[in-house]
Coordinates of C-alpha atoms in Angstrom, one line a residue:
Chain A
M1 CA -13.9 14.3 -9.9
T2 CA -10.8 13.1 -11.6
S3 CA -9.2 16.6 -11.4
V4 CA -10.1 16.8 -7.7
F5 CA -8.5 13.3 -7.3
L6 CA -5.3 14.3 -9.1
K7 CA -5.0 17.6 -7.3
M8 CA -5.6 15.9 -4.0
I9 CA -2.7 13.6 -4.7
K10 CA -0.5 16.5 -5.7
A11 CA -1.4 18.4 -2.6
R12 CA -0.6 15.5 -0.3
A13 CA 2.2 13.9 -2.4
W14 CA 4.7 13.7 0.5
E15 CA 2.3 12.0 2.9
L16 CA 1.2 9.5 0.2
S17 CA 4.7 8.8 -1.0
L18 CA 5.8 8.1 2.5
T19 CA 3.0 5.6 3.0
A20 CA 3.8 3.9 -0.4
L21 CA 7.5 3.7 0.7
I22 CA 6.6 2.0 4.0
I23 CA 4.4 -0.5 2.1
A24 CA 7.2 -1.0 -0.5
A25 CA 9.7 -1.8 2.3
L26 CA 7.3 -4.4 3.8
I27 CA 6.6 -6.0 0.4
A28 CA 10.4 -6.1 -0.3
A29 CA 11.0 -7.8 3.0
M30 CA 8.2 -10.3 2.4
S31 CA 9.5 -10.9 -1.2
A32 CA 13.0 -11.5 0.0
Q33 CA 11.7 -13.9 2.7
T34 CA 9.7 -15.8 0.1
S35 CA 12.8 -16.1 -2.2
L36 CA 15.0 -17.3 0.6
S37 CA 12.5 -19.9 1.7
G38 CA 12.0 -21.1 -1.9
Y39 CA 15.7 -21.3 -2.3
S40 CA 16.2 -23.3 0.8
E41 CA 13.6 -25.8 -0.3
K42 CA 15.2 -26.1 -3.7
R43 CA 18.6 -26.7 -2.0
I44 CA 17.3 -29.5 0.1
H45 CA 16.0 -31.2 -3.1
E46 CA 19.5 -30.9 -4.6
Y47 CA 21.1 -32.4 -1.5
A48 CA 18.7 -35.4 -1.7
H49 CA 19.6 -35.9 -5.4
K50 CA 23.3 -35.7 -4.6
I51 CA 23.1 -38.3 -1.9
G52 CA 21.3 -40.6 -4.3
G53 CA 21.2 -44.2 -3.3
N54 CA 24.1 -43.8 -0.9
I55 CA 24.3 -43.1 2.7
L56 CA 26.5 -40.0 3.3
I57 CA 28.4 -40.0 6.5
I58 CA 29.8 -36.7 7.7
P59 CA 31.0 -35.3 11.0
A60 CA 28.0 -34.4 13.2
E61 CA 29.1 -30.7 13.4
T62 CA 29.2 -30.3 9.6
D63 CA 27.1 -27.6 8.1
I64 CA 25.2 -29.3 5.3
R65 CA 25.0 -26.1 3.3
Q66 CA 28.7 -25.4 3.5
F67 CA 29.5 -29.1 2.9
F68 CA 27.5 -29.2 -0.4
G69 CA 28.6 -25.8 -1.4
M70 CA 32.3 -26.8 -0.7
R71 CA 32.8 -23.7 1.4
G72 CA 34.3 -22.9 4.7
D73 CA 36.7 -25.0 6.9
Q74 CA 35.5 -28.5 6.9
E75 CA 34.9 -30.6 10.0
L76 CA 36.9 -33.9 10.0
M77 CA 36.3 -37.4 11.3
P78 CA 39.1 -39.9 12.0
G79 CA 40.7 -41.4 8.9
G80 CA 40.2 -45.0 10.2
F81 CA 36.5 -44.8 10.2
P82 CA 36.0 -46.7 6.9
E83 CA 37.7 -49.7 8.3
K84 CA 35.9 -49.3 11.6
L85 CA 32.6 -49.3 9.8
L86 CA 33.4 -52.4 7.8
E87 CA 34.4 -54.3 10.9
S88 CA 31.2 -53.2 12.8
P89 CA 28.0 -55.3 12.8
V90 CA 26.6 -53.2 10.0
G91 CA 29.7 -53.8 7.9
K92 CA 28.2 -56.9 6.1
K93 CA 25.4 -54.7 4.6
I94 CA 28.0 -52.4 3.0
Q95 CA 29.4 -53.1 -0.4
A96 CA 31.7 -50.0 -0.8
I97 CA 32.9 -47.0 1.0
R98 CA 34.2 -43.9 -0.8
A99 CA 36.2 -41.8 1.6
E100 CA 36.6 -38.1 0.7
L101 CA 38.4 -35.1 1.9
F102 CA 37.5 -31.6 0.7
G103 CA 39.4 -28.3 0.9
Q104 CA 40.1 -25.1 -0.8
T105 CA 43.3 -24.8 -2.9
R106 CA 44.7 -22.4 -5.5
I107 CA 45.7 -23.4 -9.0
N108 CA 47.2 -20.8 -11.4
N109 CA 46.4 -18.2 -8.6
Q110 CA 42.7 -19.0 -8.8
P111 CA 40.6 -20.6 -5.9
V112 CA 39.6 -24.2 -6.8
P113 CA 37.9 -26.7 -4.5
L114 CA 39.9 -29.9 -4.1
I115 CA 38.3 -33.3 -3.6
G116 CA 40.5 -36.1 -2.4
T117 CA 39.2 -39.6 -3.1
R118 CA 40.3 -42.9 -4.6
L119 CA 37.5 -43.7 -7.0
I120 CA 35.0 -41.5 -8.7
R121 CA 31.9 -42.1 -10.8
S122 CA 31.6 -40.0 -13.9
G123 CA 28.5 -40.8 -15.8
K124 CA 28.3 -44.6 -16.0
Q125 CA 32.1 -45.0 -15.6
N126 CA 34.1 -45.7 -12.4
L127 CA 37.4 -44.0 -12.5
S128 CA 40.3 -44.6 -10.1
I129 CA 42.7 -41.8 -9.5
Q130 CA 46.5 -42.3 -9.3
S131 CA 48.5 -40.5 -6.8
D132 CA 50.3 -38.3 -9.4
Q133 CA 47.2 -37.5 -11.4
A134 CA 44.3 -35.1 -11.2
L135 CA 40.9 -35.2 -12.9
I136 CA 39.3 -31.9 -13.5
G137 CA 35.6 -30.9 -13.7
K138 CA 34.7 -29.2 -17.0
M139 CA 34.0 -25.8 -15.6
A140 CA 37.2 -25.8 -13.6
A141 CA 39.2 -26.8 -16.7
E142 CA 37.7 -23.9 -18.7
K143 CA 38.4 -21.5 -15.8
L144 CA 42.0 -22.7 -15.5
Q145 CA 42.4 -23.1 -19.2
V146 CA 44.0 -26.6 -18.9
S147 CA 43.5 -29.7 -20.9
A148 CA 44.3 -33.4 -20.5
G149 CA 48.1 -34.0 -20.4
D150 CA 48.9 -30.6 -18.8
F151 CA 50.6 -30.3 -15.5
I152 CA 49.0 -28.2 -12.7
K153 CA 50.6 -26.9 -9.5
I154 CA 48.2 -27.1 -6.6
S155 CA 48.8 -25.0 -3.5
G156 CA 47.0 -25.6 -0.2
P157 CA 47.5 -25.2 3.5
G158 CA 50.0 -28.2 3.3
K159 CA 52.5 -29.1 0.6
E160 CA 52.4 -27.8 -2.9
R161 CA 52.0 -30.6 -5.5
T162 CA 52.3 -30.7 -9.3
L163 CA 50.1 -33.3 -10.9
E164 CA 49.3 -34.3 -14.4
V165 CA 45.8 -33.7 -15.7
N166 CA 44.6 -37.2 -16.6
R167 CA 41.1 -36.3 -17.8
I168 CA 38.6 -33.5 -18.1
L169 CA 35.3 -34.7 -16.6
D170 CA 32.3 -33.9 -18.8
K171 CA 30.1 -35.1 -15.9
A172 CA 31.8 -34.6 -12.6
P173 CA 30.3 -36.6 -9.6
D174 CA 27.8 -34.8 -7.4
G175 CA 27.7 -31.9 -9.8
L176 CA 31.2 -30.7 -8.8
D177 CA 32.1 -29.3 -12.2
T178 CA 34.2 -26.6 -10.6
G179 CA 36.4 -29.0 -8.6
V180 CA 39.7 -30.9 -9.1
F181 CA 39.7 -34.6 -8.0
V182 CA 43.0 -36.0 -6.7
D183 CA 44.0 -39.1 -4.8
L184 CA 43.0 -39.0 -1.2
G185 CA 46.7 -39.3 0.0
A186 CA 47.7 -36.4 -2.3
A187 CA 44.8 -34.3 -1.0
R188 CA 45.8 -35.0 2.6
K189 CA 49.3 -33.7 1.8
I190 CA 48.1 -30.6 -0.1
L191 CA 45.5 -29.7 2.5
G192 CA 47.8 -30.5 5.5
K193 CA 45.3 -32.9 7.0
P194 CA 47.3 -36.2 7.2
D195 CA 44.6 -38.3 8.9
G196 CA 41.3 -36.6 8.4
L197 CA 38.2 -37.5 6.3
G198 CA 35.5 -35.1 5.4
A199 CA 32.9 -37.6 4.3
M200 CA 32.2 -41.2 3.4
R201 CA 29.8 -42.3 0.8
V202 CA 28.5 -45.7 1.6
S203 CA 26.8 -47.9 -0.9
G204 CA 25.2 -51.3 -0.9
C205 CA 22.1 -53.3 -1.8
W206 CA 19.6 -52.2 0.7
C207 CA 16.4 -53.5 -0.9
D208 CA 15.4 -55.4 2.2
T209 CA 17.0 -53.0 4.7
D210 CA 15.5 -50.4 6.9
I211 CA 17.6 -47.5 5.7
S212 CA 16.7 -45.3 8.6
G213 CA 17.6 -48.0 11.1
L214 CA 20.9 -48.7 9.2
A215 CA 21.8 -45.0 9.3
A216 CA 21.1 -45.0 13.1
D217 CA 23.3 -48.0 13.5
I218 CA 26.1 -46.4 11.6
E219 CA 25.9 -43.3 13.8
K220 CA 26.0 -45.6 16.8
N221 CA 29.1 -47.4 15.5
L222 CA 30.9 -44.2 14.4
P223 CA 30.3 -41.7 17.3
G224 CA 30.4 -38.1 16.3
T225 CA 29.0 -38.7 12.8
R226 CA 25.8 -38.1 11.0
A227 CA 24.5 -40.6 8.4
L228 CA 22.3 -38.9 5.9
T229 CA 20.0 -40.9 3.6
V230 CA 17.6 -39.6 0.9
K231 CA 14.8 -40.7 3.1
G232 CA 16.2 -38.7 6.0
V233 CA 16.8 -35.6 3.9
I234 CA 13.3 -35.9 2.4
S235 CA 11.8 -36.2 5.8
A236 CA 13.9 -33.3 7.1
Q237 CA 12.8 -31.5 3.9
K238 CA 9.2 -32.1 4.6
D239 CA 9.5 -30.9 8.2
M240 CA 11.5 -27.9 7.1
I241 CA 9.1 -27.1 4.3
D242 CA 6.2 -27.4 6.7
T243 CA 7.9 -25.2 9.2
V244 CA 8.9 -22.7 6.5
A245 CA 5.4 -22.7 5.0
Q246 CA 4.0 -22.2 8.5
Y247 CA 6.3 -19.2 9.2
S248 CA 5.9 -17.9 5.7
S249 CA 2.1 -17.9 6.0
L250 CA 2.3 -16.2 9.4
I251 CA 4.8 -13.6 8.1
N252 CA 2.7 -13.0 5.0
I253 CA -0.5 -12.6 7.1
L254 CA 1.2 -10.3 9.6
G255 CA 2.8 -8.3 6.8
G256 CA -0.6 -8.0 5.0
L257 CA -2.3 -6.9 8.2
F258 CA 0.4 -4.4 8.8
I259 CA 0.0 -3.0 5.3
A260 CA -3.7 -2.8 5.7
L261 CA -3.2 -1.0 9.0
I262 CA -0.8 1.5 7.5
V263 CA -3.1 2.2 4.5
G264 CA -6.2 2.3 6.7
L265 CA -4.5 4.8 9.1
S266 CA -3.2 6.9 6.2
I267 CA -6.7 7.1 4.6
Y268 CA -8.2 7.9 7.9
S269 CA -5.7 10.7 8.4
Q270 CA -6.5 11.9 4.9
T271 CA -10.2 12.0 5.5
R272 CA -9.7 13.8 8.9
G273 CA -7.4 16.3 7.3
Q274 CA -9.8 17.0 4.5
L275 CA -13.1 17.0 6.3
K276 CA -14.0 20.5 5.2
N277 CA -13.2 19.6 1.5
I278 CA -15.3 16.4 1.8
A279 CA -18.2 18.4 3.3
L280 CA -17.8 21.0 0.6
L281 CA -17.8 18.3 -2.2
L282 CA -21.0 16.9 -0.7
V283 CA -22.6 20.3 -0.5
V284 CA -21.9 21.1 -4.2
G285 CA -23.4 17.8 -5.2
A286 CA -20.8 15.0 -5.0
R287 CA -22.6 11.7 -4.2
P288 CA -21.4 9.9 -1.0
W289 CA -20.2 6.9 -3.2
M290 CA -18.0 9.3 -5.1
I291 CA -16.4 10.5 -1.9
A292 CA -15.9 6.9 -0.7
G293 CA -14.6 6.0 -4.2
L294 CA -12.2 8.9 -4.2
F295 CA -10.5 7.6 -1.0
V296 CA -10.7 3.9 -2.0
C297 CA -9.0 4.8 -5.3
L298 CA -6.4 6.8 -3.5
A299 CA -5.7 3.8 -1.3
A300 CA -5.5 1.5 -4.3
L301 CA -3.1 3.9 -5.9
I302 CA -0.9 3.9 -2.8
G303 CA -1.1 0.0 -2.8
L304 CA -0.2 -0.1 -6.5
A305 CA 2.8 2.2 -6.1
G306 CA 3.9 0.4 -2.9
A307 CA 3.6 -3.0 -4.6
I308 CA 5.5 -2.1 -7.7
L309 CA 8.2 -0.3 -5.8
G310 CA 8.3 -3.2 -3.2
W311 CA 8.7 -5.8 -5.8
I312 CA 11.6 -3.9 -7.5
L313 CA 13.2 -3.3 -4.1
G314 CA 12.7 -7.0 -3.3
V315 CA 14.6 -8.0 -6.5
A316 CA 17.3 -5.5 -5.6
V317 CA 17.9 -6.5 -2.0
T318 CA 17.3 -10.2 -2.0
P319 CA 20.9 -11.1 -3.2
G320 CA 22.4 -8.9 -0.5
I321 CA 20.1 -10.3 2.2
S322 CA 20.9 -13.9 1.1
E323 CA 24.6 -13.1 1.2
L324 CA 24.2 -11.7 4.7
L325 CA 22.1 -14.5 6.0
L326 CA 23.1 -17.6 4.0
G327 CA 26.5 -16.5 2.8
E328 CA 25.4 -17.2 -0.8
T329 CA 24.1 -14.7 -3.4
I330 CA 20.8 -15.9 -4.6
P331 CA 18.4 -14.1 -7.0
A332 CA 14.9 -13.0 -6.0
A333 CA 12.4 -15.6 -7.1
G334 CA 9.0 -16.9 -6.1
T335 CA 7.2 -13.6 -6.1
N336 CA 5.1 -12.8 -9.2
L337 CA 4.8 -9.1 -10.0
G338 CA 1.2 -9.5 -11.1
W339 CA 0.2 -11.3 -7.9
V340 CA 2.0 -8.7 -5.7
V341 CA 0.3 -5.8 -7.5
F342 CA -3.1 -7.5 -7.3
S343 CA -2.7 -8.3 -3.6
G344 CA -1.3 -4.8 -2.8
V345 CA -4.1 -3.0 -4.6
L346 CA -6.9 -5.2 -3.2
L347 CA -5.6 -5.1 0.3
S348 CA -5.1 -1.3 0.3
A349 CA -8.5 -0.7 -1.2
A350 CA -10.2 -3.0 1.3
A351 CA -8.3 -1.3 4.2
A352 CA -9.6 2.1 3.0
L353 CA -13.2 1.0 2.9
W354 CA -14.1 1.8 6.5
P355 CA -12.6 5.3 6.7
A356 CA -13.8 6.1 3.2
L357 CA -17.4 5.1 3.9
A358 CA -17.3 6.9 7.2
A359 CA -16.1 10.1 5.5
S360 CA -18.8 9.8 2.8
R361 CA -21.6 9.5 5.4
C362 CA -20.8 12.8 7.2
H363 CA -23.3 15.6 7.3
P364 CA -21.7 18.7 5.8
A365 CA -23.3 21.1 8.2
D366 CA -21.9 19.2 11.2
I367 CA -18.5 19.5 9.7
F368 CA -18.9 23.2 9.0
R369 CA -20.0 23.7 12.6
K370 CA -17.0 21.9 13.9
V371 CA -14.1 22.9 11.6
Chain B
M1 CA -43.5 27.7 -4.3
I2 CA -39.8 26.7 -4.3
L3 CA -39.4 25.3 -0.8
Q4 CA -41.7 24.5 2.2
L5 CA -40.6 24.0 5.8
N6 CA -43.1 22.1 7.9
D7 CA -42.7 22.2 11.7
I8 CA -38.9 22.0 11.6
R9 CA -37.3 21.1 15.0
K10 CA -33.6 20.6 15.4
E11 CA -32.0 19.4 18.6
F12 CA -28.3 18.9 19.1
K13 CA -27.1 16.5 21.7
G14 CA -24.0 17.5 23.6
R15 CA -21.3 15.2 25.0
S16 CA -22.6 15.6 28.5
N17 CA -26.0 14.4 27.1
H18 CA -27.5 17.9 27.4
S19 CA -29.5 18.7 24.4
V20 CA -29.7 22.1 22.8
L21 CA -32.8 23.1 20.9
A22 CA -31.5 25.1 17.9
V23 CA -34.7 25.3 15.9
D24 CA -38.1 25.0 17.5
D25 CA -41.1 24.3 15.4
V26 CA -40.4 26.6 12.4
S27 CA -42.6 26.5 9.4
M28 CA -42.2 28.8 6.4
Q29 CA -42.5 28.9 2.6
V30 CA -40.1 30.2 0.0
E31 CA -41.7 31.6 -3.1
A32 CA -40.0 31.9 -6.5
G33 CA -38.2 35.2 -6.9
E34 CA -38.1 36.1 -3.2
F35 CA -35.1 37.5 -1.5
I36 CA -35.5 36.5 2.2
V37 CA -33.2 37.9 4.8
V38 CA -33.2 35.8 8.0
N39 CA -31.8 37.9 10.8
G40 CA -31.1 37.2 14.5
A41 CA -28.5 37.2 17.2
S42 CA -25.8 34.7 17.3
G43 CA -27.2 31.3 18.5
S44 CA -30.8 32.2 17.4
G45 CA -30.8 29.1 15.1
K46 CA -30.8 30.9 11.8
S47 CA -27.8 29.1 10.3
T48 CA -29.1 25.7 11.5
L49 CA -32.4 26.6 9.8
L50 CA -30.5 27.4 6.6
F51 CA -28.5 24.2 6.6
T52 CA -31.6 22.2 7.2
M53 CA -33.3 24.1 4.4
G54 CA -30.4 23.2 2.2
A55 CA -30.6 19.4 2.8
M56 CA -27.3 19.5 4.7
L57 CA -28.5 18.9 8.2
P58 CA -31.4 16.5 8.9
P59 CA -34.0 18.0 11.3
T60 CA -34.9 16.1 14.5
S61 CA -38.5 16.3 13.2
G62 CA -40.4 18.1 10.5
Q63 CA -40.1 18.2 6.7
V64 CA -38.3 20.2 4.1
V65 CA -40.4 19.8 0.9
C66 CA -39.0 20.8 -2.5
D67 CA -41.1 20.2 -5.6
G68 CA -43.4 17.9 -3.6
T69 CA -40.5 15.8 -2.3
D70 CA -39.4 15.6 1.3
L71 CA -35.6 16.1 1.0
Y72 CA -34.8 14.0 4.1
A73 CA -36.9 11.1 2.9
L74 CA -34.4 10.7 0.0
S75 CA -31.3 8.5 0.0
P76 CA -28.1 10.4 0.7
S77 CA -27.1 10.0 -2.9
R78 CA -30.4 11.4 -4.3
R79 CA -30.3 14.2 -1.7
S80 CA -26.8 15.1 -2.9
K81 CA -28.1 15.2 -6.5
M82 CA -31.0 17.4 -5.5
R83 CA -28.6 19.8 -3.7
N84 CA -26.4 19.8 -6.8
L85 CA -29.2 20.6 -9.2
R86 CA -31.6 22.8 -7.2
I87 CA -29.8 24.4 -4.4
G88 CA -26.8 26.8 -4.5
F89 CA -24.8 27.7 -1.4
V90 CA -22.7 30.7 -0.4
F91 CA -20.8 30.5 2.9
Q92 CA -19.3 33.1 5.3
T93 CA -15.9 31.6 4.8
F94 CA -16.4 31.0 1.1
N95 CA -15.4 27.3 1.4
L96 CA -13.6 27.1 -1.9
I97 CA -11.6 24.0 -2.6
S98 CA -8.0 25.2 -2.0
Y99 CA -6.3 23.2 -4.8
L100 CA -8.8 24.1 -7.5
N101 CA -8.5 27.5 -9.3
S102 CA -11.4 29.9 -9.7
L103 CA -12.7 28.4 -12.9
E104 CA -12.4 24.8 -11.6
N105 CA -14.1 25.7 -8.4
V106 CA -17.1 27.2 -10.2
A107 CA -17.3 24.5 -12.9
F108 CA -17.1 21.6 -10.4
P109 CA -20.8 21.4 -9.5
A110 CA -21.7 21.6 -13.2
L111 CA -19.4 18.7 -13.9
L112 CA -21.0 16.7 -11.1
A113 CA -24.4 17.5 -12.6
G114 CA -23.3 15.8 -15.8
S115 CA -22.3 18.7 -18.0
S116 CA -19.5 18.1 -20.4
K117 CA -16.2 19.6 -19.4
K118 CA -16.4 22.2 -22.2
A119 CA -19.9 23.3 -21.3
A120 CA -19.2 23.4 -17.6
M121 CA -16.0 25.5 -18.1
Q122 CA -17.8 27.8 -20.5
R123 CA -20.7 28.4 -18.1
A124 CA -18.2 29.0 -15.2
E125 CA -16.2 31.4 -17.3
D126 CA -19.3 33.3 -18.3
L127 CA -20.4 33.7 -14.7
L128 CA -16.9 34.7 -13.5
N129 CA -16.8 37.3 -16.3
R130 CA -20.2 38.6 -15.3
L131 CA -19.0 39.1 -11.8
G132 CA -15.8 40.8 -12.9
L133 CA -13.4 38.0 -12.3
G134 CA -12.4 37.4 -16.0
E135 CA -8.8 38.1 -15.1
R136 CA -8.8 35.7 -12.2
L137 CA -9.9 32.4 -13.8
S138 CA -6.7 30.5 -13.2
H139 CA -6.0 31.9 -9.7
L140 CA -6.1 29.7 -6.7
P141 CA -8.3 30.8 -3.7
V142 CA -5.2 32.0 -1.7
E143 CA -4.3 34.3 -4.6
L144 CA -7.7 36.1 -4.4
S145 CA -8.9 38.9 -2.2
V146 CA -11.7 38.4 0.3
G147 CA -14.3 40.0 -2.1
E148 CA -13.0 38.0 -5.0
R149 CA -13.3 34.8 -3.2
Q150 CA -16.9 35.5 -2.2
R151 CA -17.7 36.3 -5.8
V152 CA -16.2 33.0 -6.9
A153 CA -18.3 31.3 -4.2
I154 CA -21.4 33.1 -5.5
C155 CA -20.6 32.0 -9.1
R156 CA -20.2 28.4 -7.8
G157 CA -23.6 28.7 -6.1
L158 CA -25.2 29.8 -9.4
V159 CA -23.5 27.6 -11.9
N160 CA -26.2 25.0 -12.1
A161 CA -28.9 27.7 -12.2
P162 CA -30.4 26.5 -8.9
D163 CA -34.0 27.1 -7.9
I164 CA -32.8 28.7 -4.7
L165 CA -29.5 30.3 -3.5
L166 CA -28.8 29.9 0.2
A167 CA -26.3 32.3 1.7
D168 CA -24.9 31.9 5.3
E169 CA -23.5 35.2 6.6
P170 CA -22.0 36.0 3.2
T171 CA -20.6 39.3 4.4
G172 CA -19.5 38.1 7.8
N173 CA -15.8 38.7 7.1
M174 CA -16.2 41.8 5.0
D175 CA -15.7 45.5 5.7
P176 CA -18.8 47.8 5.2
E177 CA -17.8 48.9 1.7
L178 CA -17.3 45.3 0.5
T179 CA -20.6 44.3 2.3
Q180 CA -22.5 47.0 0.3
E181 CA -20.8 45.8 -2.9
T182 CA -21.8 42.1 -2.2
M183 CA -25.3 43.1 -1.2
E184 CA -25.6 45.0 -4.5
L185 CA -24.5 41.8 -6.2
F186 CA -27.1 39.7 -4.5
R187 CA -29.8 42.3 -5.3
G188 CA -28.8 42.2 -8.9
I189 CA -28.9 38.5 -9.1
N190 CA -32.4 38.5 -7.4
R191 CA -33.6 41.1 -9.9
Q192 CA -32.8 38.6 -12.6
G193 CA -35.2 36.2 -11.0
Q194 CA -33.0 34.2 -8.6
T195 CA -34.6 33.1 -5.3
I196 CA -32.3 33.9 -2.4
V197 CA -32.4 33.1 1.3
M198 CA -29.7 34.9 3.2
V199 CA -28.9 34.6 6.9
T200 CA -27.1 37.4 8.6
H201 CA -26.6 38.6 12.2
N202 CA -26.2 42.2 10.9
P203 CA -29.5 44.0 11.5
E204 CA -28.5 46.7 8.9
L205 CA -28.9 44.2 6.2
S206 CA -32.5 43.2 7.1
E207 CA -33.9 45.6 4.5
T208 CA -31.8 44.2 1.7
G209 CA -34.3 41.6 0.6
N210 CA -38.0 41.7 0.1
R211 CA -38.9 39.6 3.1
H212 CA -37.4 39.9 6.6
V213 CA -37.5 37.0 9.1
L214 CA -36.4 37.7 12.6
M215 CA -35.3 34.7 14.6
E216 CA -34.9 34.4 18.4
K217 CA -34.2 31.3 20.4
G218 CA -34.8 29.0 17.6
S219 CA -38.2 30.4 16.6
I220 CA -39.5 33.0 14.2
R221 CA -40.1 36.0 16.3
A222 CA -41.3 38.3 13.5
E223 CA -41.8 38.2 9.8
R224 CA -42.6 41.1 7.4
I225 CA -42.5 42.1 3.8
V226 CA -40.0 44.8 3.0
S227 CA -41.5 47.5 0.9
A228 CA -39.7 49.9 -1.4
E229 CA -40.4 52.6 1.2
D230 CA -38.6 50.6 3.9
K231 CA -35.6 50.2 1.6
A232 CA -35.6 53.9 0.9
L233 CA -35.5 54.6 4.6

């Protein structure tokens, strides 16, 4: 029976390969989707950590992903907003506001994100920045090959400035190890944005405060802004995770059903195309369970090939798809090869059961009369 | 007695719900060593009778008893096993498995019967050699002539040394010369003790065996023992 099985595969190699390829494409798509969903969830976790105990105020149109990734052209809010906030009814609940401006610059002909602010927190230290100085994240310093005391020329859409490197930050705030921190005024000149602000980080003691209510009040007092809190992000995260999980489950169920349909149809077509051989095998003594087993094994093999190929394809295409959809290259993750293979084989074998059993129950003479 | 058919009736239901009575109340016995030729016009029910006899087509009513067992009372799996071990088949269109070579086609039923690969291949090779196909062991069916294919099919039918060999129009696609050659082969096998039931629409072959059964409209119209004198005529 094994030789019949192998020769049957050889005789129908093209048809079987095509089915396996279709399954592989579906599995690759499902795998990429899982990776992207997992990555988005992880990102929201990171955002929540970055916000920490602060309230982050940003222009309402700001794309959160681009904001935290320090990419794209940043939306701005009026430069007088910190004062306006302090003067507003919620101002008494606020202890400090750190105003920031972000932008893309070039140093030594290399792209480097610039963060303009007056005070930063590195580890447990608060560091103020002088207008003629720059603090550099560790990775940026390595990339630019500069050390404390060196002078760097920063070019941006505005004026070019030369600043002295005051310190290399072992622990840059908000994980911005690839950035250069300069005084807010200097950043405005370099970036050619004399009045704008990209973000405000508001801190205070809010033990007895309804943070969500405070954020809403801030948004009311500063029209056109969005106030993000950890609670808000966590809540958004929960909603998003629930939505993603819901869609992921639906996509996976539909994908699985489609795979089952493809395999089922393929095996049905195989049994129809080989009716005479099936009848013949039964005549010479093959037991019906052997015939059913032959086609179930064939389906399992298609599922195995499709799953392995699909997993490999998923790993290969996920970075490209993520670049296309999210503008970021992310690796494939979240799909375990063993689980994909197990599911693919099981689903394919199950899908083949009906056509395989139907074929095994045929009466040889009926087939010979018809074929 | 090898096989006994008791009141076999086979009715086919058409799509328009019209039924066709292919075999009508046929009873017969097949004794060991017999060579029965079932003859009749096209549509007389002879092939249906043969398939029913060979546990391939359940009758609408009646019994096919082999060694005290009603073949159609067995489970499909046990019926397949019975077919494998006790019944050999030869078809008009040979029905060889296209992707197996001659040796594999012949050895396959032996492997299904539980023989080791070596033993099955050896037995298949011996049979193919006996029927003059020693040079064609690794040839696929498409690479064989009509006569050679039929001989491979006969070898396959004999590989498990069945109690009975059933042949359905084995010379239907052959020219007169090849028909004679094949009939000689069948007679030779029968002389060695093999029980054969052969169905043919060719009346000239009715004297080939040692019993002739004439079928008409699903029933046995006439039955007679063929004597040596008949054959000489």
